[in-house]
Short mmCIF file of C-alpha atoms and ligand atoms in Angstrom, two decimals:
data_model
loop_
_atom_site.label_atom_id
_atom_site.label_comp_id
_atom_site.label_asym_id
_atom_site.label_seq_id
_atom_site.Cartn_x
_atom_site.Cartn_y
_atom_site.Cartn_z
CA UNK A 1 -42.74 27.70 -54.64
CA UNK A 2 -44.61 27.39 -51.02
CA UNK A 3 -46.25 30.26 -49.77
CA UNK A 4 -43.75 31.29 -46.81
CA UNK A 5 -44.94 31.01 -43.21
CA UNK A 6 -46.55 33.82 -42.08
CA UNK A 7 -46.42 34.24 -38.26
CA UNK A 8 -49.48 35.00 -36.13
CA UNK A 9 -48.83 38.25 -34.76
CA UNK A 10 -50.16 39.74 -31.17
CA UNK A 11 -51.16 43.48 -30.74
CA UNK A 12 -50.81 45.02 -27.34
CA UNK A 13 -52.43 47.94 -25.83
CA UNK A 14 -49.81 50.36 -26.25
CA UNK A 15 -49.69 51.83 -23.21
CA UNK A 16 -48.68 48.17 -22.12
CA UNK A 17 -45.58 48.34 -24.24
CA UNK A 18 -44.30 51.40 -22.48
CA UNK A 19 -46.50 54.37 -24.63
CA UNK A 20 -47.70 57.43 -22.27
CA UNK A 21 -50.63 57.36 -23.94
CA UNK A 22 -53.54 56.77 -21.01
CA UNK A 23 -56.31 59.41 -19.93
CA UNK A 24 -53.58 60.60 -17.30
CA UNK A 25 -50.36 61.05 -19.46
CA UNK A 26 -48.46 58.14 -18.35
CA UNK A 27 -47.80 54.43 -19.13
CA UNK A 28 -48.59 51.16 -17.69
CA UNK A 29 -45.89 49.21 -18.68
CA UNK A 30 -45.22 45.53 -18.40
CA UNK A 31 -41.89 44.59 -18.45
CA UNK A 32 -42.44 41.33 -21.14
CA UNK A 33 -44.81 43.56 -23.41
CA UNK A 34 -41.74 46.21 -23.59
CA UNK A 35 -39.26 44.01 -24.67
CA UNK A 36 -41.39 42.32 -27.16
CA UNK A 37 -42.51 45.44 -28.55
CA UNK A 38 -38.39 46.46 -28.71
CA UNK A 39 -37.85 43.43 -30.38
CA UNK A 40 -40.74 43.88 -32.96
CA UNK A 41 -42.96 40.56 -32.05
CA UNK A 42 -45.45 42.35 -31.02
CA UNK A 43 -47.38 45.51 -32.60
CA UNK A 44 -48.56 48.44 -29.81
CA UNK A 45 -52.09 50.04 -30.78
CA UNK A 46 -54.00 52.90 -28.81
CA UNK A 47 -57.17 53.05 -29.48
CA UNK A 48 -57.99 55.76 -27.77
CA UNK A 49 -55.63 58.12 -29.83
CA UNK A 50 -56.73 56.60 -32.88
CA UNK A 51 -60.01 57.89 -32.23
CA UNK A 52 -58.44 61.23 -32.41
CA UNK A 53 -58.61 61.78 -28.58
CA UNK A 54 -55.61 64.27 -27.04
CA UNK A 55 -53.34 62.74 -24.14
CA UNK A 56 -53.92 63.70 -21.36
CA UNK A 57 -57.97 63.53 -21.48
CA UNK A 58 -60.59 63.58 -19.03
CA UNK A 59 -61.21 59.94 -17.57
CA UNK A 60 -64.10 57.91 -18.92
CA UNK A 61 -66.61 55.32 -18.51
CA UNK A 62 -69.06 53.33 -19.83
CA UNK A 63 -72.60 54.03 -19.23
CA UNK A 64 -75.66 51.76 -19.78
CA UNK A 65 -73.62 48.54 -21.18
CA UNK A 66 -70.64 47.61 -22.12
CA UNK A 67 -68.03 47.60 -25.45
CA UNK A 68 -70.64 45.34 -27.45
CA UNK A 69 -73.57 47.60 -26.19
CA UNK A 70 -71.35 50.75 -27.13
CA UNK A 71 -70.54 49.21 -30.51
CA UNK A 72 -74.45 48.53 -30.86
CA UNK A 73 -75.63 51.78 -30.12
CA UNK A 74 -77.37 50.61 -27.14
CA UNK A 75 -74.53 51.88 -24.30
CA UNK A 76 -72.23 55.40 -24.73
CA UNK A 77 -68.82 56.39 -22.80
CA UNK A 78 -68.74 59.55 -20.74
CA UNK A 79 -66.16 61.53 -19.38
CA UNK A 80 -66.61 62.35 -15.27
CA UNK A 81 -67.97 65.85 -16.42
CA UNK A 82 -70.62 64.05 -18.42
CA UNK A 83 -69.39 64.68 -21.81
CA UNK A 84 -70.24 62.17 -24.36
CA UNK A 85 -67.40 60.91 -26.37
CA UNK A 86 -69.00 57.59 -27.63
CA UNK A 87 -67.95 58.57 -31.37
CA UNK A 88 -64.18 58.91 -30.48
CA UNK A 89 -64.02 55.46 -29.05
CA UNK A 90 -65.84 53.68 -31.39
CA UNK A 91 -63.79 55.46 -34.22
CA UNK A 92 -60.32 53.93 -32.53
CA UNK A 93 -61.79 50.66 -31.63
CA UNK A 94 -63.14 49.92 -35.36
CA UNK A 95 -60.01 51.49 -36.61
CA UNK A 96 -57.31 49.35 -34.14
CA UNK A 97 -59.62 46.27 -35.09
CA UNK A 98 -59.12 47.18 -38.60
CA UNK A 99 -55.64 47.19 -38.02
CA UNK A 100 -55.50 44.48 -36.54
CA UNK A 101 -57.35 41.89 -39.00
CA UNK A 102 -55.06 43.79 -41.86
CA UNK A 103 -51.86 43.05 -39.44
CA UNK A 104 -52.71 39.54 -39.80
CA UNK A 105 -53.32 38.86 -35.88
CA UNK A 106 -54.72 36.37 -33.89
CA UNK A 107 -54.49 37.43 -30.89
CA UNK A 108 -54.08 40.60 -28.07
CA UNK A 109 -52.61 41.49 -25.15
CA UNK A 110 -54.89 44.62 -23.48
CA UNK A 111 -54.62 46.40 -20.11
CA UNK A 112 -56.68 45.90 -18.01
CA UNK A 113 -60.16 47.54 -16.49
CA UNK A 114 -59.71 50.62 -19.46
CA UNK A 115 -63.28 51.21 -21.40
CA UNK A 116 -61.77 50.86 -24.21
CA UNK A 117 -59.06 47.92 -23.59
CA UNK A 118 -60.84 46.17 -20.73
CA UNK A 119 -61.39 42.16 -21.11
CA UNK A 120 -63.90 40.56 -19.26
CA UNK A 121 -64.18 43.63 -16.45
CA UNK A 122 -65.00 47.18 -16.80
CA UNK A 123 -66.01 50.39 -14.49
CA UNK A 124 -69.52 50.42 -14.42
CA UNK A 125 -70.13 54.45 -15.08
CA UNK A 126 -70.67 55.49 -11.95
CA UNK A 127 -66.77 57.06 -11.72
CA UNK A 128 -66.08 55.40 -8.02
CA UNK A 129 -63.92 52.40 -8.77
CA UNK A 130 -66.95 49.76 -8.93
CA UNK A 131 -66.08 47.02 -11.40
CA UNK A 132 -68.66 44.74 -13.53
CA UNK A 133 -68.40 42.25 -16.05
CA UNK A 134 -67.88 43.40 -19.56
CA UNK A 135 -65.44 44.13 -22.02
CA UNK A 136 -64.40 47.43 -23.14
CA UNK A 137 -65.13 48.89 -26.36
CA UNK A 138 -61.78 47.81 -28.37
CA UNK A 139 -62.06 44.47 -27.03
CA UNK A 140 -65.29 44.01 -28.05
CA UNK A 141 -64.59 45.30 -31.74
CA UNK A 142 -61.55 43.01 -32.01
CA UNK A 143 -63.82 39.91 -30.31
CA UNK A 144 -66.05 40.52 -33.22
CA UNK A 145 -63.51 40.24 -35.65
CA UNK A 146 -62.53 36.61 -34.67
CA UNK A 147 -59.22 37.74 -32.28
CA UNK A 148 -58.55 36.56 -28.77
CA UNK A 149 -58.49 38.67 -26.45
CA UNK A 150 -55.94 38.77 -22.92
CA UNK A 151 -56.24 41.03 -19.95
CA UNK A 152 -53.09 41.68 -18.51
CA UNK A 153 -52.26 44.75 -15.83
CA UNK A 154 -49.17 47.14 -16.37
CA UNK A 155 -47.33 48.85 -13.43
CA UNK A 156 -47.92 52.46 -12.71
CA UNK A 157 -45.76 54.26 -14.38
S1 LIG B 1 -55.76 51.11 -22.23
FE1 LIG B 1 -55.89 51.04 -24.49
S2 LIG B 1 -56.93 52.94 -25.09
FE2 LIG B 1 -56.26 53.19 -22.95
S3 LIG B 1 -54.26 54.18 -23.12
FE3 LIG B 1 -53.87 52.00 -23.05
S4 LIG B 1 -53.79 51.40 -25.23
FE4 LIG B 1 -54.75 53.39 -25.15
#
């Protein structure tokens, strides 16, 4: 008997499919990522809330680095009060990446600009809207496990 075909399968940030799961309560949907998600081709993670983090939370950055630098020790995330919450976002990252590679998927779909979900640009730290390149800390965890990696932008929502 053939092994049967096993599809690649995408995750997406979850607040992406429609989840009010950001810093601020709400969602960032994208009207293709919600249907997919309805339709089941596509898995919605959070890594934030995997971490163990309560919605809504304080905003945060990352300071010194980015998502590889946080993974590596050598960069943390803060909160605009200053609070260190490095450990909560590494948690969620390893354990969406996890999740991922266990999922069987090749690829993701993340929102945009988030410290943890981020591809390719970040905040820089500083709290006032200043962008630099880097990934976020989830997209660097799921990078290192050999999945692609998409930046896409929900709508406010
Ligand atoms: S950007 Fe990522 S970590 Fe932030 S709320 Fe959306 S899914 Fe969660």
């Amino acid at each position: 008997m053939p092994e049967p075909v096993r599809r690649a399968l995408t995750i997406v940030s979850a607040c992406l499919a429609g989840t009010p799961c950001r810093y601020d309560g709400r969602a960032k949907p994208d009207a293709e990522i919600v249907a997919a998600a309805r339709r089941g081709e596509v898995v919605p993670l959070c890594a934030e809330v995997a971490g163990g983090l309560s919605t809504p939370r304080p905003p945060a950055e990352i300071r010194g680095g980015d998502g590889a630098d946080v993974l590596a020790g050598r960069a943390r995330v803060v909160t605009d009060a200053g609070d260190d919450v490095t450990a909560a976002f590494v948690a969620g990252a390893r354990e969406v990446a996890d999740r991922a590679v266990g999922l069987g998927a090749s690829h993701a779909v993340l929102q945009e600009r988030s410290p943890s979900c981020g591809c390719g640009r970040i905040y820089d730290g500083g709290f006032t809207g200043t962008l630099v390149p880097g990934d976020g800390v989830t997209a660097a965890a799921l990078r290192e496990r050999g999945i692609t990696i998409e930046a896409r932008r929900g709508a406010s929502g």
